[in-house]
Coordinates of C-alpha atoms in Angstrom, one line a residue:
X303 CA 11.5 -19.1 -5.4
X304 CA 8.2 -21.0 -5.0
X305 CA 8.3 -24.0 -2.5
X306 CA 4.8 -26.4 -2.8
X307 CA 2.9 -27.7 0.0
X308 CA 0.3 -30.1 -0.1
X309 CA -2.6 -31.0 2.3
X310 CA -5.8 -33.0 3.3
X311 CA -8.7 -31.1 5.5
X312 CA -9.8 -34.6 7.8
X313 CA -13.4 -34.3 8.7
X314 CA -13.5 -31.8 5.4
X315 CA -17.5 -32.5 4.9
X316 CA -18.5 -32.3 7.8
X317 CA -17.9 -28.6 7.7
X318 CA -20.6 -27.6 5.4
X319 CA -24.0 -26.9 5.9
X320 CA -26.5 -28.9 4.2
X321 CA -28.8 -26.5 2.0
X322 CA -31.8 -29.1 1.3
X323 CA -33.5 -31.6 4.1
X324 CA -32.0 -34.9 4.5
X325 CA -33.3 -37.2 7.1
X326 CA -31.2 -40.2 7.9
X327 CA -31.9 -43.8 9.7
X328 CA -29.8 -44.0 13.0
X329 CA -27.4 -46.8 13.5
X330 CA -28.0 -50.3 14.4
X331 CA -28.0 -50.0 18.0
X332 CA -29.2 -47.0 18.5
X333 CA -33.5 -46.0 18.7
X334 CA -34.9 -43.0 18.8
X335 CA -38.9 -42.0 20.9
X336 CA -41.7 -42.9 18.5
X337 CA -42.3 -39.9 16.6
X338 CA -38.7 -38.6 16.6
X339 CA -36.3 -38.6 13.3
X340 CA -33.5 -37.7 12.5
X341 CA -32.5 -34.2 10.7
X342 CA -29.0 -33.7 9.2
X343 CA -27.4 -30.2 10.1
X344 CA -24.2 -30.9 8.4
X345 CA -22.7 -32.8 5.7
X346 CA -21.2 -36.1 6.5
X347 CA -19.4 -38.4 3.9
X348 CA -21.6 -40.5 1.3
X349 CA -23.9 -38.2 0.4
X350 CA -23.6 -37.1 -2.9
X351 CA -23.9 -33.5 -1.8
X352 CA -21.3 -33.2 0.4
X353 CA -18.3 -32.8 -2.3
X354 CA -20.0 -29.7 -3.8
X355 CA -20.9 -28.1 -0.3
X356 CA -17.6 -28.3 1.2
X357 CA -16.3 -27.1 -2.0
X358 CA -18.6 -23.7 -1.5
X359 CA -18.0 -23.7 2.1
X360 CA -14.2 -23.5 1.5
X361 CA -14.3 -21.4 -1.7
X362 CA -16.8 -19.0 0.5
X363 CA -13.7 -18.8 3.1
X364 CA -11.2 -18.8 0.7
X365 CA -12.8 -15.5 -1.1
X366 CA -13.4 -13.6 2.3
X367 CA -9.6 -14.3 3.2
X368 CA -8.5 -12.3 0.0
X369 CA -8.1 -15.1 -2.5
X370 CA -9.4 -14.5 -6.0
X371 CA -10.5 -17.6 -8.6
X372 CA -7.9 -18.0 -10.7
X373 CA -10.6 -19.1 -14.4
X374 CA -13.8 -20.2 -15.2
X375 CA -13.5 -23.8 -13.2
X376 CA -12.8 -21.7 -9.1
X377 CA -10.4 -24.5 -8.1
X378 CA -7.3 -22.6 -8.1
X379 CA -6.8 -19.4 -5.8
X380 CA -3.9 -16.8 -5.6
X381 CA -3.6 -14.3 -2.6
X382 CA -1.0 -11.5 -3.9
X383 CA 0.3 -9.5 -0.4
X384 CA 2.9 -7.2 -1.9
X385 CA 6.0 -9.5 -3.1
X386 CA 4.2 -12.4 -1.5
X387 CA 2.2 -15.2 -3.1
X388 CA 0.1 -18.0 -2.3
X389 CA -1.3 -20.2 -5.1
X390 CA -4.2 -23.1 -4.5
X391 CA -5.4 -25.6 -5.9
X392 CA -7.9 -27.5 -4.8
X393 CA -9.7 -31.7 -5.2
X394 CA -12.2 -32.2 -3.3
X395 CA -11.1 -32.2 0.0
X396 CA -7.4 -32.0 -0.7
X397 CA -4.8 -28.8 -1.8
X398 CA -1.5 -28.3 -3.3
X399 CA -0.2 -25.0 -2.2
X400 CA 2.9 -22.9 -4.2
X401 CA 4.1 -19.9 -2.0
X402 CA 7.2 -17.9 -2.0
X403 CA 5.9 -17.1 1.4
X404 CA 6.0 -19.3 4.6
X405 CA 5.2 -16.8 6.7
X406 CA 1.9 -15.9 4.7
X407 CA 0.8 -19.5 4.0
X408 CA 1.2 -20.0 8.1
X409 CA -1.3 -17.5 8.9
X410 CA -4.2 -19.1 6.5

């Protein structure tokens, strides 16, 4: 018997690594040495990147953990060990998990 879980990654794009340059204004408040700016390392929320970039940076986790794309659109996952079974799928930065596994969906 399958029993669903569901879940939310908080600070989910901040995870990903930003694969272009993207330079960024500091806050009010806040000054930098003439000359000085400002280079984005990681994804933060807003940019219209960040979405697809966590996506990859999760999916590229998800694929070295075992799981295998489930069709064409890679937002749902299955991880077969023996008799046990997890099944993702995935929005953005959210997931609703089926398992008949507790024990494997607490080690992932």
């Amino acid at each position: 018997q399958m029993q669903l879980k569901h879940w939310d990654i908080t600070g989910a794009f901040m995870t990903a690594e930003i694969d272009t340059d993207i330079y960024m204004e500091l806050p009010p408040g806040y000054e930098l040495p003439d000359g000085k700016c400002i280079k984005l390392v990681k994804s933060l929320y807003g940019l219209r990147q960040s979405p697809g970039l966590f996506h990859s940076h999760l999916e590229k986790w998800l694929l070295n953990y075992g799981f295998k794309p489930v069709g064409a659109d890679r937002v749902i996952f299955r991880l077969d060990r023996g008799n046990e079974k997890v099944i993702l799928s995935l929005y953005v930065d959210d997931g609703l998990c089926a398992t008949n596994s507790s024990a494997l969906y607490d080690k992932f």
